[in-house]
Coordinates of C-alpha atoms in Angstrom, one line a residue:
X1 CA -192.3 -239.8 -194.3
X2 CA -196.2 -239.6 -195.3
X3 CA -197.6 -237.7 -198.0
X4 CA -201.2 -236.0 -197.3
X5 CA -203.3 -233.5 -199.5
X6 CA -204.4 -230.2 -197.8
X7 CA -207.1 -229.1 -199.3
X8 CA -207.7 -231.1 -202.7
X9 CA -207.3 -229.0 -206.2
X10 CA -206.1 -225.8 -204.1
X11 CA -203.1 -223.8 -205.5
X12 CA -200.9 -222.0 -203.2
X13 CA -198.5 -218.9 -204.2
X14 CA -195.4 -220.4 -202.6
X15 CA -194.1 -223.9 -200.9
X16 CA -194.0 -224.1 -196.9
X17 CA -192.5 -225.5 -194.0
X18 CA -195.0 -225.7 -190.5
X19 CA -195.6 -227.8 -187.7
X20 CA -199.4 -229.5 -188.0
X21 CA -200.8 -229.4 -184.6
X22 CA -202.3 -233.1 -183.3
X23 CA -205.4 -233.4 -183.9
X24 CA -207.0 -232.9 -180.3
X25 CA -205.6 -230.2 -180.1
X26 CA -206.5 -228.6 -183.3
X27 CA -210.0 -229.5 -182.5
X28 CA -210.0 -227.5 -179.3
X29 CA -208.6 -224.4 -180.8
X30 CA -211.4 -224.9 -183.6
X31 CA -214.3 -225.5 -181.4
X32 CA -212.7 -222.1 -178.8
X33 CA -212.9 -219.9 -182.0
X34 CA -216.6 -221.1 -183.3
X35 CA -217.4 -220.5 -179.4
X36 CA -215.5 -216.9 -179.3
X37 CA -215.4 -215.9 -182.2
X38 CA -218.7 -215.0 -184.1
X39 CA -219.6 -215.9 -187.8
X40 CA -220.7 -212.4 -188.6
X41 CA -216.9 -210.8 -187.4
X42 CA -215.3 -213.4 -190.1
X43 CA -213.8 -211.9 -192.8
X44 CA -213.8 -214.3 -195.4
X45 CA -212.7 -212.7 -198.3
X46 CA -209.0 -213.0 -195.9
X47 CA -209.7 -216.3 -194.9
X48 CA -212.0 -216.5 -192.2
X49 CA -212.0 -219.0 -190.2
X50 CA -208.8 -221.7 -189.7
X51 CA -210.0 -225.2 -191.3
X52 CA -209.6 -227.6 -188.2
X53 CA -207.5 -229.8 -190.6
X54 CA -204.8 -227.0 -191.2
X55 CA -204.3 -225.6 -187.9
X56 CA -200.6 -225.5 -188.2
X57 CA -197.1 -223.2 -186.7
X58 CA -196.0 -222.3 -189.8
X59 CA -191.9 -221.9 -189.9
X60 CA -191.7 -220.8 -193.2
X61 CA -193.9 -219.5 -196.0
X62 CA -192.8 -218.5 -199.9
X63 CA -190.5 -221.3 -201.1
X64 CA -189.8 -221.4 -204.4
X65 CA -189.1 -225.0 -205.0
X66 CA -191.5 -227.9 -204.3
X67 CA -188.6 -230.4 -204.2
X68 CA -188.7 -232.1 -201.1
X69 CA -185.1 -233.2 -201.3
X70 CA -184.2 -229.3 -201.3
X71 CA -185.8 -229.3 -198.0
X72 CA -184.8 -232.5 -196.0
X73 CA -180.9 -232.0 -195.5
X74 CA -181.7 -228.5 -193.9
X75 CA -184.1 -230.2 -191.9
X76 CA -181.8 -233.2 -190.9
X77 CA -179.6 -230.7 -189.3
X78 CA -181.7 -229.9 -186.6
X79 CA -182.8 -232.0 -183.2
X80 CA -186.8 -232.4 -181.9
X81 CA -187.8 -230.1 -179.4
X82 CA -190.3 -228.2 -177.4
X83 CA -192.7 -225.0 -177.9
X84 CA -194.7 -223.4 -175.7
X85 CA -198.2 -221.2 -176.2
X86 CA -199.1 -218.0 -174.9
X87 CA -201.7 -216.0 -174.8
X88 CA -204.4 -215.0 -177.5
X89 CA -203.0 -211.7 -179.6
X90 CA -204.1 -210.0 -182.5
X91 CA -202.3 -209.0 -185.6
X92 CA -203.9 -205.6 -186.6
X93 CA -203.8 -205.3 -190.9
X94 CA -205.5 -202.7 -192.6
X95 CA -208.6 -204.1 -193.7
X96 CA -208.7 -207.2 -191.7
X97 CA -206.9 -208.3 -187.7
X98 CA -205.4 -211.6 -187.3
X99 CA -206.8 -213.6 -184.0
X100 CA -203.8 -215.7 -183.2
X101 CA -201.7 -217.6 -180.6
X102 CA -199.0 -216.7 -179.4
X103 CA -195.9 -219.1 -179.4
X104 CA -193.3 -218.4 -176.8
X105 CA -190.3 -217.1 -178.2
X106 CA -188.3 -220.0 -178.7
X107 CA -184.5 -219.9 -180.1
X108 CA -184.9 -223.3 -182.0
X109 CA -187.6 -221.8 -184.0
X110 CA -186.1 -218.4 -184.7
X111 CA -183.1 -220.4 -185.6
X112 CA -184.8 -222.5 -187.5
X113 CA -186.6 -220.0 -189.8
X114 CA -183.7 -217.9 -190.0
X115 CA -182.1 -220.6 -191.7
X116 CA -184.3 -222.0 -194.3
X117 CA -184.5 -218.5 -195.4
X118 CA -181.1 -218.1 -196.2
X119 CA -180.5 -221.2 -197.7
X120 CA -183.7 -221.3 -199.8
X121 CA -185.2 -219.1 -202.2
X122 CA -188.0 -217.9 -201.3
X123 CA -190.1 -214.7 -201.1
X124 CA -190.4 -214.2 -197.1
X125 CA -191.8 -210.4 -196.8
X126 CA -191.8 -209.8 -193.3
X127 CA -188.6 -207.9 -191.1
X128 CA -188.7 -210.1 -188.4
X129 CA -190.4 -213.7 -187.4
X130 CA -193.1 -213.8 -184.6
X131 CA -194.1 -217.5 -184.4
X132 CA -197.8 -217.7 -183.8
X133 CA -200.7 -220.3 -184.8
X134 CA -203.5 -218.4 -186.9
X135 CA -207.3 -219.2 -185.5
X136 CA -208.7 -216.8 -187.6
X137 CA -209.2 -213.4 -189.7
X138 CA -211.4 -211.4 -188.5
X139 CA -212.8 -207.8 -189.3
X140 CA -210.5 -204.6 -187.5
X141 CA -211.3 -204.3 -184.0
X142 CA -214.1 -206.8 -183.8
X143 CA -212.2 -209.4 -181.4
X144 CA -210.5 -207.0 -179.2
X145 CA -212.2 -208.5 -176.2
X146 CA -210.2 -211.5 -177.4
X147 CA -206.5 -210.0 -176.7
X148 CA -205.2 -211.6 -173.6
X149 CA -206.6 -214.8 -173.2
X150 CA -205.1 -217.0 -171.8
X151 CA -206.8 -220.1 -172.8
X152 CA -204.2 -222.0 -174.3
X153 CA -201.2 -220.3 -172.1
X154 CA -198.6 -222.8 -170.8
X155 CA -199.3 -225.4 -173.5
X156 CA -196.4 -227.0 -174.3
X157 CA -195.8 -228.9 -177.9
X158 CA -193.3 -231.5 -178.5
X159 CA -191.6 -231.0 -182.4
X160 CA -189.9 -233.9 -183.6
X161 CA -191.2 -233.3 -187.5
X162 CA -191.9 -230.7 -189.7
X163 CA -194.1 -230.6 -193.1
X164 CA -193.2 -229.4 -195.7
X165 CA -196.0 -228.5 -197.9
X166 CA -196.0 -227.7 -202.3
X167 CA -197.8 -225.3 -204.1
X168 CA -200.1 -227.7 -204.8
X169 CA -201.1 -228.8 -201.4
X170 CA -198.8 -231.7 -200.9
X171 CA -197.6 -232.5 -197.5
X172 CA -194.5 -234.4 -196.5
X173 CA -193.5 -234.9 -192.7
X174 CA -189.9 -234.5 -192.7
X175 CA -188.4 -236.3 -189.3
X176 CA -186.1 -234.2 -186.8

């Protein structure tokens, strides 16, 4: 296990569990939205762009507890294996789309989710789980272009540890 800050003296709503990308490969999906995605489409006041230090598959967002020990038997009950990307989507909000990646639907990870969220509390909002890693927020309809790409399709992701991240930022690797 490791411990390692997210972003220093940041407060989040809820607890997580994700998947960090390596490094190489978060800087390639960093540098492929600076090059395709223009600073005048960001919209910050959603986000903006993904920090290359928090590209990350998230499994499950709005735990209530930042114990670590409520998080590591659940864990310990699953094996390592392997994801695969897809092709470059958008999640269309009101007042803002999501530019995303598409994670081939994998049973591990739908299993996965579906039970940490009923054997934690937490405040998961959404009907149903589409596993994706977020490049960036971006104003409606100004990446459209984007939707399709298939830049990162095929991709494939050995997981053999997931974080688990406080409120605070905290991050501990939890070993499959």
């Amino acid at each position: 296990f490791y411990l390692q800050e997210r972003e220093p003296g940041k407060k989040y709503s809820y607890s997580s569990t994700q998947y960090d990308l390596p490094p190489y490969l978060s800087n390639m999906i960093f540098e492929w939205g600076k090059i395709n995605i223009p600073d005048s489409v960001l919209n910050v006041e959603e986000g903006g762009r993904q920090s290359e230090y928090d590209i990350h598959k998230t499994l499950l967002y709005g735990i209530h507890t930042d114990n670590e020990n409520d998080i590591k038997p659940l864990l310990k009950l699953f094996s390592p294996f392997e994801i695969e990307l897809g092709e470059i989507s958008l999640f269309k909000q009101e007042n803002f789309d999501v530019v995303k990646i598409e994670v081939q639907q994998n049973q591990k990870l739908q299993l996965m989710h579906k039970f940490l969220k009923n054997n934690l509390k937490n405040s998961y909002k959404f009907d149903s789980y589409q596993p994706h890693i977020t490049i960036g927020y971006v104003y409606p309809d100004s990446c459209n272009h984007l939707i399709g790409n298939l830049q990162f399709t095929g991709l494939k992701l050995f997981i053999d540890r997931i974080q688990f991240s406080t409120q605070d930022g905290l991050k501990t690797s939890i070993v499959l």
